[in-house]
Coordinates of C-alpha atoms and ligand atoms in Angstrom, one line a residue:
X646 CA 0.0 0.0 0.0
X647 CA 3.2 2.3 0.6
X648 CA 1.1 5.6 1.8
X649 CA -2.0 7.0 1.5
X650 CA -2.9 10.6 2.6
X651 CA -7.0 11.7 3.4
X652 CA -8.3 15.0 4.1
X653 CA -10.2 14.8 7.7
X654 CA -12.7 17.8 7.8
X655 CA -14.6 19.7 10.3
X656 CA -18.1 19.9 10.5
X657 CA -20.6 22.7 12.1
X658 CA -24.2 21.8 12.1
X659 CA -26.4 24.6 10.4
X660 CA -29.5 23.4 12.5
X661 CA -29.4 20.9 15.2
X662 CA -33.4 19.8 16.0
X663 CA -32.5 17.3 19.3
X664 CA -35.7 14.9 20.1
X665 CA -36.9 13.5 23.4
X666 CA -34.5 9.9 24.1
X667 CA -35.5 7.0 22.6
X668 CA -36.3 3.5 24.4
X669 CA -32.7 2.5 23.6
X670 CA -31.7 5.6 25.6
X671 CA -30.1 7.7 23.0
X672 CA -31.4 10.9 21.1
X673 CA -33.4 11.4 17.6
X674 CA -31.8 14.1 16.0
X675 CA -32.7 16.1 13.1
X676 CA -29.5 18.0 11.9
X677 CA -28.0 19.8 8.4
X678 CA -24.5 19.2 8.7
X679 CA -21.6 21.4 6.9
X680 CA -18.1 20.4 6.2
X681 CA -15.7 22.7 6.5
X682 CA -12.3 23.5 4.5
X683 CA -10.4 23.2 7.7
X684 CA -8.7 19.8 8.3
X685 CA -6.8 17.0 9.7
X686 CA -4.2 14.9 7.5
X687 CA -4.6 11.6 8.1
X688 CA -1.3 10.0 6.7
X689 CA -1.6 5.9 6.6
X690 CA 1.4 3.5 6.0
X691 CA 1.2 -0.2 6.0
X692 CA 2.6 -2.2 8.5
X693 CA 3.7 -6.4 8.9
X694 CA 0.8 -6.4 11.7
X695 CA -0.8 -4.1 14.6
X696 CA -1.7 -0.7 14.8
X697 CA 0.4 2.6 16.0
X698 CA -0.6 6.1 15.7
X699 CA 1.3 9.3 16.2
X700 CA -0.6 12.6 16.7
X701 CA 1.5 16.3 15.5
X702 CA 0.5 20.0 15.8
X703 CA -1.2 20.7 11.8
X704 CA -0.9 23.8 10.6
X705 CA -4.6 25.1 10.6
X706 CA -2.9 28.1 7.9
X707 CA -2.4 25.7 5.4
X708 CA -5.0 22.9 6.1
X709 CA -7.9 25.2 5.6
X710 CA -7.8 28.2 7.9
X711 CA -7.1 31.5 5.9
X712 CA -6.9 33.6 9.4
X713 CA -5.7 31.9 12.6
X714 CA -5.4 33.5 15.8
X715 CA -4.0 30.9 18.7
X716 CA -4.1 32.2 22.2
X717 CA -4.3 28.6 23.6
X718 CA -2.1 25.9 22.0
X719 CA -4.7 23.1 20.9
X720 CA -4.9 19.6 22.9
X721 CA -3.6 16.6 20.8
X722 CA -5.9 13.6 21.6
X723 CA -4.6 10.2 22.5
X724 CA -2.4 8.1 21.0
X725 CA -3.9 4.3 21.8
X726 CA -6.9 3.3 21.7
X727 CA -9.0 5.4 22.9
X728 CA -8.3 7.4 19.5
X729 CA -11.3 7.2 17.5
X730 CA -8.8 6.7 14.1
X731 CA -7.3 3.8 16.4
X732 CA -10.8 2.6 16.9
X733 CA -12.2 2.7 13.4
X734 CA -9.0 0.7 12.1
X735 CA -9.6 -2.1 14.4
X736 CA -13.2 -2.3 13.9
X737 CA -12.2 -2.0 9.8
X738 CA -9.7 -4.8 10.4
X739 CA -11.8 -6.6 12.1
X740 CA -14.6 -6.5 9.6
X741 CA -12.8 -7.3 6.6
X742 CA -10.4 -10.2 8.4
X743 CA -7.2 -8.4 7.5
X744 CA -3.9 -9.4 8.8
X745 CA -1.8 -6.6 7.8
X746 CA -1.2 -3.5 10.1
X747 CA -0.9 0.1 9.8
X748 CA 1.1 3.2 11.3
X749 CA -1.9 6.1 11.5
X750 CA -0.3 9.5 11.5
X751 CA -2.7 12.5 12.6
X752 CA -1.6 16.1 11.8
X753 CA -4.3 17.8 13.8
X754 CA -5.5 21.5 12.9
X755 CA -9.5 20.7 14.3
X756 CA -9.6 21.6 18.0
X757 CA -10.5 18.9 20.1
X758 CA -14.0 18.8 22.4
X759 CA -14.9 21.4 20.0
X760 CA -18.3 20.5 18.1
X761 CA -16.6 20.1 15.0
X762 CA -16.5 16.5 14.9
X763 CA -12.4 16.3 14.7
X764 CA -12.3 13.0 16.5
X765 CA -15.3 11.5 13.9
X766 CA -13.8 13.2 10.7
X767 CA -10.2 11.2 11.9
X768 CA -12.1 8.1 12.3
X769 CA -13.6 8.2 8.8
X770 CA -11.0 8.9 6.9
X771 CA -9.1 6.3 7.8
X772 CA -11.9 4.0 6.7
X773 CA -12.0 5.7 3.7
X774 CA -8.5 5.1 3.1
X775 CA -7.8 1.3 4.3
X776 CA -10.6 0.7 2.2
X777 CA -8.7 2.0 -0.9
X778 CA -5.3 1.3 0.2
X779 CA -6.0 -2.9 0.8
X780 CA -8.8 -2.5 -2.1
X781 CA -11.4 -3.9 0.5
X782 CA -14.0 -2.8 -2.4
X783 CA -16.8 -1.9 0.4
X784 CA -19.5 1.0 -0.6
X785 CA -19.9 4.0 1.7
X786 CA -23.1 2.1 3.2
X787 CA -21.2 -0.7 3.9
X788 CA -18.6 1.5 5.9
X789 CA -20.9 3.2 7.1
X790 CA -22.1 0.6 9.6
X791 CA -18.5 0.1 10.9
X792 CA -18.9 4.3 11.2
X793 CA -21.8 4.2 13.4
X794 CA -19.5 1.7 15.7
X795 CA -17.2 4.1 16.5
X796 CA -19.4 7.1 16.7
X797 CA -22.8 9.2 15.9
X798 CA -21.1 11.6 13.6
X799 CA -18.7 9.4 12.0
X800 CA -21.5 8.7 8.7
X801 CA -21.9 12.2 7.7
X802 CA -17.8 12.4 8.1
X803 CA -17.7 9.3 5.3
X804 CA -19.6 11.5 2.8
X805 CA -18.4 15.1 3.9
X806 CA -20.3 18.3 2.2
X807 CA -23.3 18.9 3.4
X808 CA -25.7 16.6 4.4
X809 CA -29.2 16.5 5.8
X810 CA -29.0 13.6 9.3
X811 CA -31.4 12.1 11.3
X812 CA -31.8 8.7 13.3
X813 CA -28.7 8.9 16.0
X814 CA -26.5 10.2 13.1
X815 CA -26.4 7.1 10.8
X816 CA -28.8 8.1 8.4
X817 CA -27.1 10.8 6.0
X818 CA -28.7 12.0 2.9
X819 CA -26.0 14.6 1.0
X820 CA -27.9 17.7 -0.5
X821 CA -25.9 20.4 -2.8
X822 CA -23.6 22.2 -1.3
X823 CA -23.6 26.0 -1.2
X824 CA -20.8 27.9 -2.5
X825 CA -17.5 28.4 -0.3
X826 CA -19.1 30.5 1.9
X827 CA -16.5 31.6 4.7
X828 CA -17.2 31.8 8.1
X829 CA -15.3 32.0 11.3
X830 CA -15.1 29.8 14.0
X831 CA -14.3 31.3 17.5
X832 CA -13.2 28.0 20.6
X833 CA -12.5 28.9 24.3
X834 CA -10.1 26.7 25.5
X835 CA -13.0 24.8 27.5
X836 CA -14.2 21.4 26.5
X837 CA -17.6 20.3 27.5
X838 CA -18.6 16.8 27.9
X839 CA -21.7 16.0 25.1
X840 CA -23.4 13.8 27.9
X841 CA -23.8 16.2 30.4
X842 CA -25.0 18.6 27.8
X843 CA -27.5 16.1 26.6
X844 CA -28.3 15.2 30.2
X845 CA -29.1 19.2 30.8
X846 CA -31.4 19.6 28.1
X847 CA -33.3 16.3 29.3
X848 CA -34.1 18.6 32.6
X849 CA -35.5 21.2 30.9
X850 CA -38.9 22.0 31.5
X851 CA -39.6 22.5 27.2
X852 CA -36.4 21.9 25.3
X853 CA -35.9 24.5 22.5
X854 CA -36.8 22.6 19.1
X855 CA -35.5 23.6 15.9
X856 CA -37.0 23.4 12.7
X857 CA -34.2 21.9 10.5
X858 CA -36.6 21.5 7.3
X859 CA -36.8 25.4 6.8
X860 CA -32.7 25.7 6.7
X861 CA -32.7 22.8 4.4
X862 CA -35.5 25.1 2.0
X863 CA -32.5 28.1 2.7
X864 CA -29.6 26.5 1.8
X865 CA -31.3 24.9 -1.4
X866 CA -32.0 28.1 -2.6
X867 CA -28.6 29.3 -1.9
X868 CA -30.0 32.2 0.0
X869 CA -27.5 32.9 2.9
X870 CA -28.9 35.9 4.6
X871 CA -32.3 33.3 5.0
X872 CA -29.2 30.7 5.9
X873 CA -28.8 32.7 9.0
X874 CA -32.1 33.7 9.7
X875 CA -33.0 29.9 9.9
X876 CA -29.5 29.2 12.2
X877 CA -30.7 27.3 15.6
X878 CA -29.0 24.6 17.9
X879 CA -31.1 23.0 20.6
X880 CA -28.4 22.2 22.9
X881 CA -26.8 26.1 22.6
X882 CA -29.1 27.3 25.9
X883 CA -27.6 24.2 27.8
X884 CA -23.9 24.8 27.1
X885 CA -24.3 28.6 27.3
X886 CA -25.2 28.4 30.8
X887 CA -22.9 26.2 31.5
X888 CA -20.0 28.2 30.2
X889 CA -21.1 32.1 30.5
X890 CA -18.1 33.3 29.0
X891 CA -19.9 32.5 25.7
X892 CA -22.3 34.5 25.8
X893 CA -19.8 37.7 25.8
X894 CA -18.2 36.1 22.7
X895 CA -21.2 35.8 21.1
X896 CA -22.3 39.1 21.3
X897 CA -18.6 40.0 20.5
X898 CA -19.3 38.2 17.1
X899 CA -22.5 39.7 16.3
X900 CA -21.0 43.3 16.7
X901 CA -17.6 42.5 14.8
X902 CA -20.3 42.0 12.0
X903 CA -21.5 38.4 11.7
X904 CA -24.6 38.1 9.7
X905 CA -25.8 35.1 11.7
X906 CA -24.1 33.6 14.7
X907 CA -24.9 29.5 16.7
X908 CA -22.9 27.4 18.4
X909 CA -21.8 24.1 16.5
X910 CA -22.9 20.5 18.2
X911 CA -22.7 20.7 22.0
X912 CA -19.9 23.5 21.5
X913 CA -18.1 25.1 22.8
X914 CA -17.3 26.4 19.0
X915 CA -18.9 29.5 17.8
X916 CA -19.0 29.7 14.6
X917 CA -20.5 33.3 12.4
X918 CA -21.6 33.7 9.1
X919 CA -20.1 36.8 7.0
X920 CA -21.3 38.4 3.3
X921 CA -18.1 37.4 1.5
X922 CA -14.3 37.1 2.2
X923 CA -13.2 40.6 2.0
X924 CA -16.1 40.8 5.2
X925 CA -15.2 37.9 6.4
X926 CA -11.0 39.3 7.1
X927 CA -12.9 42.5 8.1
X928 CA -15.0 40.5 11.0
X929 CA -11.7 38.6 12.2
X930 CA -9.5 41.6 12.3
X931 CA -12.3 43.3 14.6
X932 CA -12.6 40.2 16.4
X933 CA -8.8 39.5 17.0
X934 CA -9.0 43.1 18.2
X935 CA -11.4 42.4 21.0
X936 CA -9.4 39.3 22.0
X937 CA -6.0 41.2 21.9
X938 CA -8.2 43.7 24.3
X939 CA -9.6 41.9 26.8
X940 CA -5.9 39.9 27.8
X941 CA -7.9 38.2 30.1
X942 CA -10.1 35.8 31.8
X943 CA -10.7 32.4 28.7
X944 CA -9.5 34.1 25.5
X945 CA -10.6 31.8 22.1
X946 CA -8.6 30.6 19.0
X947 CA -9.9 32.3 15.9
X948 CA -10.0 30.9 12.9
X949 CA -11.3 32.1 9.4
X950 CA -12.0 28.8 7.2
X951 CA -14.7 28.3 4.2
X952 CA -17.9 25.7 3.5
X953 CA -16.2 22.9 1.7
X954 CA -18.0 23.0 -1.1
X955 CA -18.2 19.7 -3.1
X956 CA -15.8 17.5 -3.7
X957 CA -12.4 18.4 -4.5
X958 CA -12.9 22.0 -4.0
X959 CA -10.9 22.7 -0.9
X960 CA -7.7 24.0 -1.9
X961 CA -7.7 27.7 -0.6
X962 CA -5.9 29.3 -3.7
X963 CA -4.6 33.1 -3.5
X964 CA -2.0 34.5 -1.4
X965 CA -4.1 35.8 2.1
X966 CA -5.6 32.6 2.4
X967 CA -1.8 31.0 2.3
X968 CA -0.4 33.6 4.1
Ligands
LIG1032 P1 -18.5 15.8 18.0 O1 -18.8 17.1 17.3 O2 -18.5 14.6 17.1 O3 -19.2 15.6 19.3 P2 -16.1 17.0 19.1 O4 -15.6 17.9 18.1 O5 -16.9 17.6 20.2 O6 -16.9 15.8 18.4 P3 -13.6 15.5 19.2 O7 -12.6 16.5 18.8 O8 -14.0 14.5 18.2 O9 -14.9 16.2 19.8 O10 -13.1 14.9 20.6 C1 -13.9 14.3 21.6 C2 -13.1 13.5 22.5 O11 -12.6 12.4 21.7 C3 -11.9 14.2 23.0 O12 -12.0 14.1 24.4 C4 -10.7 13.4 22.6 O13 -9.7 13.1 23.6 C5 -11.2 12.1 22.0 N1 -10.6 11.7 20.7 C6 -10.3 10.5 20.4 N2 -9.7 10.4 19.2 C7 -9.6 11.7 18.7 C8 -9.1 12.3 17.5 N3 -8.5 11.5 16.6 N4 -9.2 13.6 17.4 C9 -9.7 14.3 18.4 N5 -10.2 13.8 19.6 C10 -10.2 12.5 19.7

């Protein structure tokens, strides 16, 4: 197989509808789900048997992040196991009956406990790529149930672009992508555990619904000011109680001059919707302003990344977005 590189991208979700819990204990949700230019590398090399993985610092400059703005140097996730790339290998392996092994090199640019699915986007592109590298010949909806193994959001990561998902996350239906529309993503260097944000918004008296058809209608029609109008995340209340310094930086968003602001998953990612890209470096240099400002208390990461839109198409080309 020699080697075999994949692109591993984020995800925010455009609408996140969460349901009351099913009788097998886990949530319906209805969710439109965005892939993002900004990415892992997932570098895969063949080994006599076994599994290894190394995890490095990625560049988020030149893995899909035009602007970048680090106050907090990012977590790198485990290296065993309890790596969800480790995890979809072995299940891959597994499935397949494959003897051979394979060194998994992660070069990680997604923050980690973020929202943006970093850990599920690893996951799945290394069963994209074993599958090609050991020409295992299995369809996406045959890898898709090893997917759903190792993770709710790992299905939508198989596919990538944009994607309307119900069920617990396994059922993905891709729709048309919108054009490369950039937006920012703004992470305080807190994680928050998705169970106990799940667990809070089963104690609320009437969970906040979304209605995840109508952003479905906006993004067909390519309409973005209606794609913000129609933003909404059930589980943003929960996680901006739980961490009040979002709630400033959400504001601070709004005012630098996003269009449309949510939270992405259980968060803590902000992310903001801007016009075009000459708003969009407008918006992050006011924004990096603020954080250079406040000096203190959590400060966030800033980045300025794009919709990855369709396949193939996520190459940032032009010199600021190299820079
Ligand atoms: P989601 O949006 O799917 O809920 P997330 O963005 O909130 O995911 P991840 O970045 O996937 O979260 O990380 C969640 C946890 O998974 C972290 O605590 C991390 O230690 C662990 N993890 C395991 N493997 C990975 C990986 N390859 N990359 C990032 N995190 C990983």
């Amino acid at each position: 197989m020699g080697w075999i590189v994949e692109r591993a991208h984020a995800k925010i979700n455009l609408a996140l509808d969460v349901g009351p819990v099913r009788p097998d204990g886990y949530h319906g949700i209805h969710t439109i789900m965005q892939s993002l230019e900004l990415r892992d590398i997932v570098l895969l090399e063949e080994r006599p048997a076994g599994i290894s993985l190394e995890c490095l610092p990625g560049d988020p400059r030149k893995q899909g992040a035009g602007c970048f703005l680090e106050f907090d140097r990012e977590l790198l996730p485990p290296r065993d196991e309890r790596n969800l790339a480790w995890r979809a290998a072995e299940l891959l392996m597994q499935a397949a009956g494959i003897r051979r092994g394979v060194h998994i090199t992660i070069h990680k640019a997604i923050p980690l406990a973020a929202g943006l699915a970093g850990g599920s986007a690893d996951a799945a592109a290394v069963l994209r790529g074993l599958n090609r590298a050991w020409n295992l010949g299995m369809n996406q909806d045959e890898l898709a149930v090893i997917a759903v193994k190792v993770g709710a959001d790992v299905p939508f990561c198989l596919w990538e672009g944009t994607a309307e998902v119900t069920g617990i996350g396994e059922q993905v239906s891709s729709v048309p992508s919108p054009p490369p529309w950039p937006v920012l993503l703004l992470k305080l260097p807190v994680s928050v555990s998705t169970a106990a944000c799940y667990k809070a918004y089963d104690e609320l008296q009437s969970p906040p619904r979304v209605d995840a058809g109508k952003m479905l209608a906006a993004l067909t029609n390519q309409d973005l000011a209606r794609v913000a109008e129609c933003l909404g995340n059930s589980l943003e209340a929960v996680t901006l109680r739980k961490v009040p310094e979002l709630v400033f930086w959400r504001e601070a968003m709004e005012k630098a001059g996003c269009i449309g602001v949510l939270m992405s998953g259980s968060g803590p990612t902000l992310f903001g919707l801007v016009h075009d890209e000459e708003h969009g470096h407008h918006v992050f240099e006011r924004l990096a302003n603020t954080v250079k400002q406040e000096r203190k208390g959590l400060l966030p990461n800033l980045y300025l990344t794009r919709f990855l839109s369709g396949k193939g198409n996520d190459e940032f080309k032009g010199g600021a977005w190299n820079a």
